[in-house]
Coordinates of C-alpha atoms in Angstrom, one line a residue:
M1 CA 40.3 -5.7 26.2
Q2 CA 41.3 -4.2 22.9
K3 CA 38.3 -3.4 20.7
I4 CA 37.3 -1.9 17.4
I5 CA 34.3 0.4 17.4
I6 CA 32.0 0.2 14.3
L7 CA 29.7 3.2 14.0
D8 CA 26.5 2.1 12.3
F9 CA 25.0 4.6 9.8
G10 CA 22.3 2.1 8.8
S11 CA 24.0 -0.1 6.3
Q12 CA 22.6 -3.6 5.6
T13 CA 26.2 -4.9 5.8
T14 CA 27.2 -3.4 9.1
Q15 CA 26.9 -6.7 10.9
L16 CA 29.1 -8.2 8.2
I17 CA 31.8 -5.8 9.0
G18 CA 31.6 -6.9 12.6
R19 CA 31.8 -10.6 11.6
R20 CA 34.9 -9.9 9.5
V21 CA 36.6 -8.1 12.4
R22 CA 35.7 -11.0 14.8
E23 CA 37.2 -13.5 12.3
L24 CA 40.4 -11.6 12.8
D25 CA 40.3 -12.7 16.5
T26 CA 39.6 -9.1 17.5
F27 CA 36.7 -7.9 19.6
C28 CA 34.5 -5.3 18.1
E29 CA 31.4 -3.4 19.2
I30 CA 28.7 -2.1 16.8
L31 CA 27.2 1.1 18.1
P32 CA 24.7 3.7 16.6
Y33 CA 26.5 6.4 14.7
N34 CA 25.9 8.9 17.6
K35 CA 26.9 6.7 20.5
Y36 CA 30.7 6.7 20.4
P37 CA 31.8 5.8 24.0
Q38 CA 33.0 8.5 26.3
D39 CA 35.4 6.0 27.8
D40 CA 37.4 4.8 24.8
A41 CA 40.6 3.7 26.6
D42 CA 40.3 0.2 25.1
V43 CA 39.4 1.4 21.6
I44 CA 42.2 0.8 19.1
G45 CA 40.3 1.8 15.9
V46 CA 37.0 3.1 14.5
I47 CA 35.2 2.0 11.3
L48 CA 32.4 4.1 9.8
S49 CA 29.8 2.0 8.0
G50 CA 27.8 2.6 4.9
S51 CA 24.3 4.1 4.9
P52 CA 21.1 4.3 2.9
Y53 CA 21.4 8.1 3.0
S54 CA 23.3 10.6 0.9
V55 CA 25.5 13.0 2.9
H56 CA 23.4 15.8 1.4
D57 CA 20.1 14.4 2.7
P58 CA 18.6 16.6 5.5
E59 CA 18.0 13.5 7.6
A60 CA 21.5 12.0 6.9
F61 CA 23.3 10.7 10.0
K62 CA 26.2 12.8 11.1
V63 CA 28.9 12.3 13.7
D64 CA 31.5 14.6 15.3
L65 CA 34.7 13.2 13.8
S66 CA 36.9 15.1 16.4
Q67 CA 35.8 12.5 19.0
F68 CA 38.2 10.0 17.4
V69 CA 40.1 11.4 14.4
G70 CA 43.6 12.0 15.5
R71 CA 43.2 9.7 18.6
V72 CA 42.9 6.3 16.9
P73 CA 43.0 5.0 13.3
V74 CA 39.8 5.5 11.3
L75 CA 38.5 3.7 8.3
G76 CA 35.4 5.0 6.4
I77 CA 33.5 2.6 4.2
C78 CA 31.2 3.9 1.4
Y79 CA 29.0 6.4 3.1
G80 CA 31.7 6.6 5.8
A81 CA 34.2 7.6 3.2
Q82 CA 31.9 10.1 1.7
F83 CA 31.1 11.6 5.1
I84 CA 34.8 12.0 5.9
S85 CA 35.4 13.7 2.6
H86 CA 32.3 15.9 2.8
T87 CA 33.1 16.9 6.4
L88 CA 36.8 17.6 6.0
G89 CA 36.6 19.8 2.9
G90 CA 36.2 17.4 -0.1
K91 CA 33.3 17.2 -2.5
V92 CA 30.6 14.6 -2.9
E93 CA 28.2 14.8 -5.8
K94 CA 25.4 12.7 -7.4
A95 CA 27.0 10.2 -9.7
D96 CA 25.9 10.2 -13.4
S97 CA 24.7 6.7 -12.9
R98 CA 24.5 4.5 -9.8
E99 CA 27.9 2.8 -9.2
Y100 CA 26.8 -0.7 -8.2
G101 CA 28.5 -4.1 -8.7
R102 CA 31.9 -5.4 -9.5
A103 CA 34.8 -3.1 -10.3
N104 CA 38.6 -3.5 -10.4
L105 CA 41.3 -1.4 -8.7
E106 CA 43.4 -0.5 -11.8
T107 CA 45.6 1.8 -9.7
I108 CA 46.7 0.9 -6.2
N109 CA 49.4 2.4 -4.0
L110 CA 50.9 -0.9 -2.8
D111 CA 53.2 1.0 -0.4
N112 CA 50.2 2.2 1.6
P113 CA 49.7 -0.1 4.7
L114 CA 46.0 -0.5 3.8
F115 CA 46.8 -2.3 0.6
K116 CA 49.6 -4.5 1.8
G117 CA 49.6 -7.8 -0.1
F118 CA 47.1 -6.6 -2.7
E119 CA 47.2 -7.5 -6.4
K120 CA 46.8 -4.9 -9.1
G121 CA 43.4 -5.3 -10.6
S122 CA 41.9 -6.6 -7.4
Q123 CA 38.1 -6.9 -7.6
V124 CA 35.9 -4.7 -5.3
W125 CA 32.2 -4.3 -4.9
M126 CA 30.7 -0.8 -5.3
S127 CA 27.2 0.2 -4.1
H128 CA 26.5 4.0 -4.0
G129 CA 24.6 6.7 -5.8
D130 CA 26.9 9.6 -4.8
T131 CA 30.6 9.7 -5.6
I132 CA 33.5 11.6 -4.2
T133 CA 34.6 14.1 -6.9
A134 CA 37.3 15.9 -4.7
I135 CA 39.1 14.7 -1.6
P136 CA 40.2 17.0 1.2
N137 CA 43.5 18.9 0.8
D138 CA 45.5 16.9 3.2
F139 CA 44.5 13.5 1.6
K140 CA 45.9 11.5 -1.3
V141 CA 44.4 9.0 -3.6
I142 CA 45.6 5.4 -3.0
G143 CA 43.3 3.4 -5.2
S144 CA 41.2 4.0 -8.4
T145 CA 38.9 2.0 -10.7
K146 CA 38.2 2.7 -14.3
D147 CA 35.1 4.8 -13.3
V148 CA 35.9 6.0 -9.8
Q149 CA 39.0 8.1 -9.4
N150 CA 38.8 8.4 -5.6
A151 CA 38.0 4.8 -4.8
A152 CA 40.4 4.8 -1.9
F153 CA 42.2 7.7 -0.2
A154 CA 44.2 8.4 3.0
S155 CA 45.2 11.4 5.1
T156 CA 48.8 12.5 4.8
N157 CA 49.1 13.7 8.4
Q158 CA 46.6 11.6 10.4
P159 CA 45.7 7.9 10.6
V160 CA 42.5 8.1 8.4
W161 CA 41.7 5.9 5.5
A162 CA 38.5 5.8 3.3
V163 CA 37.2 3.5 0.6
Q164 CA 34.1 3.9 -1.6
F165 CA 33.8 0.1 -2.0
H166 CA 32.7 -2.6 0.5
P167 CA 35.6 -4.7 1.8
E168 CA 33.3 -6.7 4.0
V169 CA 31.3 -8.4 1.2
Y170 CA 32.3 -11.6 -0.5
H171 CA 32.6 -10.0 -4.0
T172 CA 35.5 -7.8 -2.8
T173 CA 38.0 -10.6 -3.3
Q174 CA 40.8 -9.2 -1.0
G175 CA 38.4 -7.4 1.4
K176 CA 39.5 -9.6 4.3
Q177 CA 43.1 -8.7 3.6
L178 CA 42.2 -5.0 3.6
L179 CA 40.4 -5.3 7.0
K180 CA 43.3 -7.3 8.4
N181 CA 45.7 -4.6 7.2
F182 CA 43.6 -2.0 9.1
V183 CA 42.7 -4.0 12.2
V184 CA 46.0 -5.8 12.8
G185 CA 48.6 -3.9 10.8
I186 CA 47.4 -0.3 11.4
C187 CA 45.4 -0.5 14.7
G188 CA 47.7 -3.1 16.3
S189 CA 45.2 -5.7 17.4
K190 CA 46.9 -8.5 19.4
Q191 CA 44.2 -10.9 18.1
E192 CA 43.4 -12.2 21.6
W193 CA 39.6 -12.7 21.0
S194 CA 38.9 -16.4 20.7
A195 CA 36.4 -19.1 21.9
A196 CA 38.8 -20.3 24.6
S197 CA 39.4 -16.8 25.9
F198 CA 35.6 -16.0 25.8
V199 CA 34.8 -19.2 27.8
D200 CA 37.4 -18.5 30.5
T201 CA 36.5 -14.8 30.8
T202 CA 32.7 -15.3 30.7
V203 CA 32.7 -18.2 33.3
A204 CA 34.8 -16.0 35.7
E205 CA 32.4 -13.0 35.1
L206 CA 29.3 -15.1 35.7
K207 CA 30.7 -16.5 39.0
E208 CA 31.3 -12.9 40.1
Q209 CA 28.0 -11.6 38.8
L210 CA 25.8 -14.3 40.1
G211 CA 27.5 -15.3 43.3
N212 CA 25.4 -17.9 45.2
D213 CA 22.2 -16.8 43.5
R214 CA 19.8 -19.2 41.6
V215 CA 19.2 -18.7 37.9
I216 CA 16.3 -19.7 35.6
L217 CA 16.9 -20.3 31.9
G218 CA 14.3 -20.9 29.2
L219 CA 15.6 -23.5 26.8
S220 CA 14.4 -23.8 23.2
G221 CA 16.5 -26.7 22.0
G222 CA 18.5 -24.3 19.8
V223 CA 22.2 -23.8 19.8
D224 CA 22.0 -20.3 21.5
S225 CA 20.1 -21.3 24.6
S226 CA 22.0 -24.6 24.8
V227 CA 25.4 -23.0 24.8
A228 CA 24.2 -20.4 27.3
A229 CA 23.0 -23.2 29.6
V230 CA 26.3 -25.1 29.5
L231 CA 28.3 -21.9 30.2
L232 CA 26.1 -21.1 33.2
N233 CA 26.3 -24.7 34.4
R234 CA 30.1 -24.5 34.3
A235 CA 29.9 -21.3 36.3
I236 CA 27.2 -22.1 38.9
G237 CA 26.4 -25.8 38.6
D238 CA 23.0 -26.9 40.0
R239 CA 22.0 -23.4 41.0
L240 CA 20.9 -23.2 37.3
T241 CA 17.4 -24.5 36.6
C242 CA 16.4 -24.8 33.0
I243 CA 12.8 -24.8 31.7
F244 CA 11.9 -26.4 28.4
V245 CA 8.3 -25.7 27.2
D246 CA 6.7 -28.0 24.6
H247 CA 4.0 -26.1 22.7
G248 CA 3.2 -29.1 20.6
M249 CA 4.6 -27.8 17.4
L250 CA 8.2 -29.0 17.7
R251 CA 9.7 -31.4 15.2
K252 CA 8.8 -35.1 15.5
N253 CA 10.0 -36.6 18.8
E254 CA 12.0 -33.4 19.4
F255 CA 10.8 -32.8 23.0
Q256 CA 12.1 -36.1 24.3
Q257 CA 15.3 -36.0 22.2
V258 CA 16.2 -32.6 23.5
M259 CA 15.4 -33.5 27.1
D260 CA 17.7 -36.5 26.8
D261 CA 20.5 -34.4 25.3
Y262 CA 20.3 -31.8 28.1
R263 CA 20.3 -34.5 30.8
C264 CA 23.4 -36.0 29.2
L265 CA 25.1 -32.6 29.5
G266 CA 24.4 -32.6 33.2
L267 CA 21.8 -29.8 33.2
N268 CA 19.0 -29.5 35.7
V269 CA 16.0 -29.4 33.3
I270 CA 12.3 -29.2 33.9
G271 CA 10.2 -30.2 30.8
V272 CA 6.7 -28.8 30.5
D273 CA 4.1 -30.3 28.1
A274 CA 1.7 -27.4 27.5
S275 CA 0.5 -28.5 24.1
E276 CA -3.2 -28.7 25.1
K277 CA -3.2 -25.0 26.0
F278 CA -1.4 -23.9 22.8
F279 CA -3.6 -25.9 20.5
A280 CA -6.8 -24.6 22.2
D281 CA -5.8 -21.0 21.9
L282 CA -4.7 -21.4 18.3
A283 CA -7.9 -23.0 17.2
G284 CA -9.3 -21.3 14.0
V285 CA -6.5 -18.7 13.8
T286 CA -5.0 -18.3 10.3
E287 CA -3.2 -14.9 10.4
P288 CA 0.6 -15.5 10.8
E289 CA 1.3 -12.6 13.1
Q290 CA -1.6 -13.5 15.3
K291 CA -0.3 -17.0 15.6
R292 CA 3.1 -15.7 16.7
K293 CA 1.5 -13.4 19.3
I294 CA -0.7 -16.1 20.8
I295 CA 2.3 -18.5 21.0
G296 CA 4.5 -15.8 22.5
R297 CA 1.8 -14.8 25.1
D298 CA 1.1 -18.5 26.0
F299 CA 4.8 -19.2 26.3
V300 CA 5.3 -16.4 28.8
E301 CA 2.3 -17.5 30.8
V302 CA 3.5 -21.2 31.0
F303 CA 7.1 -20.2 31.6
N304 CA 6.2 -17.7 34.4
A305 CA 3.9 -20.2 36.1
E306 CA 6.8 -22.8 36.2
A307 CA 9.4 -20.2 37.2
K308 CA 7.3 -19.0 40.2
K309 CA 7.7 -22.4 41.7
I310 CA 11.4 -21.6 42.1
T311 CA 10.9 -19.1 44.8
D312 CA 14.6 -18.3 45.5
A313 CA 15.6 -17.4 41.9
R314 CA 17.1 -14.0 41.4
W315 CA 18.1 -14.1 37.7
L316 CA 16.6 -15.0 34.3
A317 CA 19.1 -16.1 31.8
Q318 CA 18.5 -15.9 28.0
G319 CA 20.4 -17.0 24.9
T320 CA 20.3 -13.5 23.3
I321 CA 23.1 -13.1 20.8
Y322 CA 24.5 -9.9 19.3
P323 CA 22.5 -9.8 16.1
D324 CA 19.3 -10.0 18.1
R325 CA 20.2 -6.8 20.0
I326 CA 21.5 -5.0 16.9
E327 CA 18.3 -5.7 14.8
S328 CA 16.0 -5.0 17.7
L329 CA 17.5 -1.6 18.4
N330 CA 17.9 -0.4 14.8
I331 CA 19.2 3.2 14.6
T332 CA 16.4 4.4 12.3
G333 CA 13.9 3.8 15.2
K334 CA 12.2 1.0 13.2
V335 CA 12.3 -2.5 14.5
I336 CA 13.6 -4.8 11.7
K337 CA 12.1 -7.9 13.4
S338 CA 10.9 -8.7 16.8
H339 CA 12.8 -11.2 18.9
H340 CA 11.2 -13.4 21.6
N341 CA 14.1 -12.8 24.0
V342 CA 14.7 -9.1 23.6
G343 CA 12.7 -6.3 25.1
G344 CA 12.8 -6.6 28.8
L345 CA 11.3 -8.9 31.5
P346 CA 7.7 -9.3 32.7
K347 CA 7.5 -7.0 35.8
E348 CA 5.8 -9.7 37.9
M349 CA 8.9 -11.9 37.6
H350 CA 11.1 -9.5 39.7
L351 CA 14.2 -11.0 38.2
Q352 CA 17.5 -9.6 36.9
L353 CA 18.6 -10.4 33.4
C354 CA 21.7 -12.4 32.5
E355 CA 22.8 -12.7 28.9
P356 CA 26.1 -14.6 28.6
L357 CA 26.1 -14.6 24.8
K358 CA 25.1 -11.0 24.2
W359 CA 28.3 -10.1 22.4
L360 CA 28.5 -13.2 20.1
F361 CA 27.5 -13.8 16.5
K362 CA 25.9 -17.2 15.6
D363 CA 29.1 -18.7 14.2
E364 CA 31.0 -17.6 17.4
V365 CA 28.3 -19.3 19.5
R366 CA 29.0 -22.5 17.7
R367 CA 32.8 -22.2 18.2
V368 CA 32.2 -21.6 21.9
G369 CA 30.0 -24.8 21.9
R370 CA 32.8 -26.8 20.5
Q371 CA 35.2 -25.3 23.1
L372 CA 32.8 -26.5 25.8
E373 CA 32.9 -30.0 24.1
M374 CA 29.2 -30.1 23.5
H375 CA 27.7 -32.7 21.1
E376 CA 28.1 -31.7 17.5
H377 CA 24.5 -32.4 16.6
L378 CA 23.5 -29.7 19.2
I379 CA 26.1 -27.2 17.9
E380 CA 25.1 -27.7 14.2
R381 CA 21.4 -27.5 14.7
H382 CA 19.7 -25.4 12.1
P383 CA 17.8 -22.3 13.3
F384 CA 14.2 -23.1 14.1
P385 CA 11.4 -20.5 14.5
G386 CA 10.2 -20.0 18.1
P387 CA 6.6 -20.7 17.1
G388 CA 7.8 -23.9 15.6
L389 CA 5.8 -25.6 12.9
A390 CA 2.9 -23.2 13.5
V391 CA 4.5 -20.8 11.1
R392 CA 5.3 -23.6 8.6
I393 CA 1.6 -24.5 8.3
L394 CA -0.3 -22.2 6.1
G395 CA -3.8 -21.7 7.6
D396 CA -5.2 -22.8 10.9
I397 CA -3.4 -25.2 13.2
T398 CA -4.7 -28.6 14.2
R399 CA -3.0 -31.7 15.7
E400 CA -3.6 -33.6 12.4
K401 CA -1.8 -30.9 10.4
V402 CA 1.1 -30.9 12.8
R403 CA 1.3 -34.7 12.6
I404 CA 1.4 -34.5 8.7
L405 CA 4.1 -31.9 8.7
Q406 CA 6.1 -33.6 11.4
D407 CA 6.2 -36.8 9.4
A408 CA 7.2 -35.0 6.2
D409 CA 9.8 -32.8 7.9
D410 CA 11.3 -35.8 9.7
I411 CA 11.8 -37.6 6.3
Y412 CA 13.4 -34.5 4.8
I413 CA 15.7 -33.7 7.7
R414 CA 16.8 -37.3 8.2
G415 CA 17.6 -37.4 4.5
L416 CA 19.7 -34.3 4.7
R417 CA 21.7 -35.8 7.6
E418 CA 22.2 -39.1 5.8
Y419 CA 23.2 -37.8 2.3
V420 CA 27.0 -37.5 2.1
D421 CA 28.2 -35.6 -1.0
A422 CA 31.5 -35.9 -2.9
D423 CA 33.2 -33.6 -0.4
G424 CA 32.4 -36.0 2.4
Q425 CA 30.0 -33.6 4.0
T426 CA 26.3 -34.2 4.8
L427 CA 23.8 -31.9 3.1
Y428 CA 22.5 -30.9 6.5
N429 CA 25.8 -29.4 7.4
K430 CA 26.1 -27.6 4.0
V431 CA 22.9 -25.7 4.4
W432 CA 22.1 -22.9 6.8
Q433 CA 18.5 -23.8 7.4
A434 CA 16.0 -26.4 6.1
G435 CA 12.4 -27.4 6.7
A436 CA 9.1 -28.5 5.2
I437 CA 6.1 -26.3 4.8
L438 CA 2.5 -27.7 4.7
L439 CA 0.4 -25.8 2.2
S440 CA -2.8 -26.7 4.0
T441 CA -4.8 -23.9 2.3
V442 CA -4.2 -25.6 -1.0
R443 CA -5.6 -29.0 -2.2
S444 CA -3.9 -30.9 -4.9
V445 CA -5.3 -33.6 -7.2
G446 CA -3.3 -36.8 -7.4
V447 CA -3.5 -40.5 -8.3
M448 CA -2.4 -43.3 -5.9
G449 CA -3.0 -46.8 -7.3
D450 CA -6.3 -46.6 -9.1
E451 CA -7.7 -44.0 -6.8
R452 CA -8.0 -40.2 -7.2
T453 CA -6.6 -38.3 -4.2
Y454 CA -7.3 -34.7 -3.1
E455 CA -4.7 -33.9 -0.5
N456 CA -2.1 -31.3 0.5
P457 CA 1.1 -30.3 -1.1
V458 CA 4.3 -29.9 0.9
A459 CA 7.1 -27.4 0.0
L460 CA 10.7 -28.2 0.9
R461 CA 12.9 -25.2 1.8
A462 CA 16.7 -25.2 2.1
V463 CA 18.9 -22.1 2.1
T464 CA 22.6 -21.3 2.3
S465 CA 23.7 -18.2 4.3
T466 CA 26.2 -16.9 6.8
D467 CA 24.0 -14.8 9.0
A468 CA 20.4 -15.1 7.6
M469 CA 20.4 -11.4 6.6
T470 CA 20.6 -12.7 3.0
A471 CA 20.2 -16.2 1.8
D472 CA 20.3 -18.2 -1.4
W473 CA 18.3 -21.4 -2.1
A474 CA 20.4 -24.5 -1.7
H475 CA 21.1 -26.3 -4.9
L476 CA 20.3 -29.8 -3.6
P477 CA 21.1 -32.8 -5.8
Y478 CA 18.3 -34.0 -8.0
D479 CA 18.6 -37.6 -6.9
F480 CA 18.2 -36.5 -3.3
L481 CA 15.1 -34.4 -4.0
A482 CA 13.6 -37.3 -6.0
K483 CA 14.2 -39.8 -3.2
V484 CA 12.8 -37.5 -0.5
S485 CA 9.8 -36.5 -2.6
N486 CA 9.0 -40.2 -3.3
E487 CA 9.3 -41.2 0.4
I488 CA 7.1 -38.3 1.7
I489 CA 4.3 -39.0 -0.8
N490 CA 4.4 -42.8 -0.2
K491 CA 4.7 -42.6 3.6
V492 CA 2.9 -39.5 4.8
R493 CA -0.8 -39.8 4.8
G494 CA -2.4 -36.5 3.7
V495 CA 0.4 -35.5 1.2
N496 CA 0.3 -36.2 -2.5
R497 CA 2.6 -33.6 -4.0
V498 CA 6.1 -32.2 -3.1
C499 CA 7.6 -28.9 -4.4
Y500 CA 11.0 -27.3 -3.8
D501 CA 11.3 -23.6 -3.1
I502 CA 13.9 -21.9 -5.2
S503 CA 13.4 -18.3 -3.9
S504 CA 16.3 -16.3 -2.4
K505 CA 16.2 -13.7 0.3
P506 CA 15.6 -11.0 -0.7
P507 CA 13.0 -10.8 -2.2
A508 CA 11.6 -13.8 -0.3
T509 CA 12.1 -14.6 3.3
I510 CA 13.5 -17.8 4.7
E511 CA 10.3 -18.7 6.4
W512 CA 6.9 -18.7 4.6
E513 CA 5.0 -16.9 7.4

């Protein structure tokens, strides 16, 4: 299959480049800057990402350009452009001031294939501290802004292009067009990567990979594990056994609802209520990371105990998706965040690993779910933390606190699903993720009737995002917030105040713990 290789030099937007290429129905693979594949027969182009480093830093990431320059088309973005210039004889120097934010291409060579369909003055997004003051001898400038002469340049004798701006970000208004020009126009992508082709190919590969073996899959109720289960079910039928562990901190009535959904999909599912164990082990624990570790440890113990009953199983399947793997294996050697389904299998399980979604981004998983004709409410489910409501309760965990938060969260989520805006969309489908947080370490004075109350506040959180790497707080309608707040305070015993979180990521995170 044709593919674009994206070499990652550590940029925060590398995944976004990958998403944009996939949106062009073209398969791409993000690899560390020093891991260009030896077998590149299917590679039709290479993109060099940005980086937090300067090309002059001693620890700056470097790659041997001769591996692919002259063999396939190459596009350097930001640091990638500076590295190309620096390596091939140009000059990169510290800019007088950091070039960051919006700029406009005042000069564009519209005859160059990289800028096909562009408009003069097209807005781009700059983000760099160094600037290219001289390009290599066999290159020519094809785009300039008011302050950046060498904003875009191209080789005169090889298929190499470079831009000092970021075409992958939203603020570069014709960035998608530029990437399409490169991927489709220059590299010659046949645009054969689609949900339908993925399903057909993956089902066939799973049949070959698994043969007549039995597979165990840990279900979470989320879209990733659900889509993985349906794919596997299509490939091997009842040789798939799914295990759904209830740690007691799911949303209200969620365990039974999810079990019913899975059975409607024809899945062989074992439900395990292990809430007593989880609550006992979490008693008195307040530190967020310790909560996560206890829940992770207990989950593995419960899952393993159930899995051992299936004595003829040979494989463990997981709903690992591509961003999980990229984040967990960050090229700087520092783990950005830990993932419950990345990092190997417990040795005592003696199982091989099967990850049918390991090349997909979240939005692609949803497209595959629709291709598999899954229920829309399963496909559009918001991301939900593995530890569940345990990390949405500040302080220690008790059944009563979980009950309070479940009731408040249920009112909030139902409200988001029921509120239809002027566009005909529900608020639930317009936000990336939403949930309620119980501030159980805080007590709030209130008045109900003629009585003084001293109870807990609840914070509501809703964010918009495309990939959770960055997120903005959702601007929910005032009338909706007023209605939900009033209903929570009136109906949920233990809550007398509701707040709305208007923090973006960064600097805040989506979850509170």
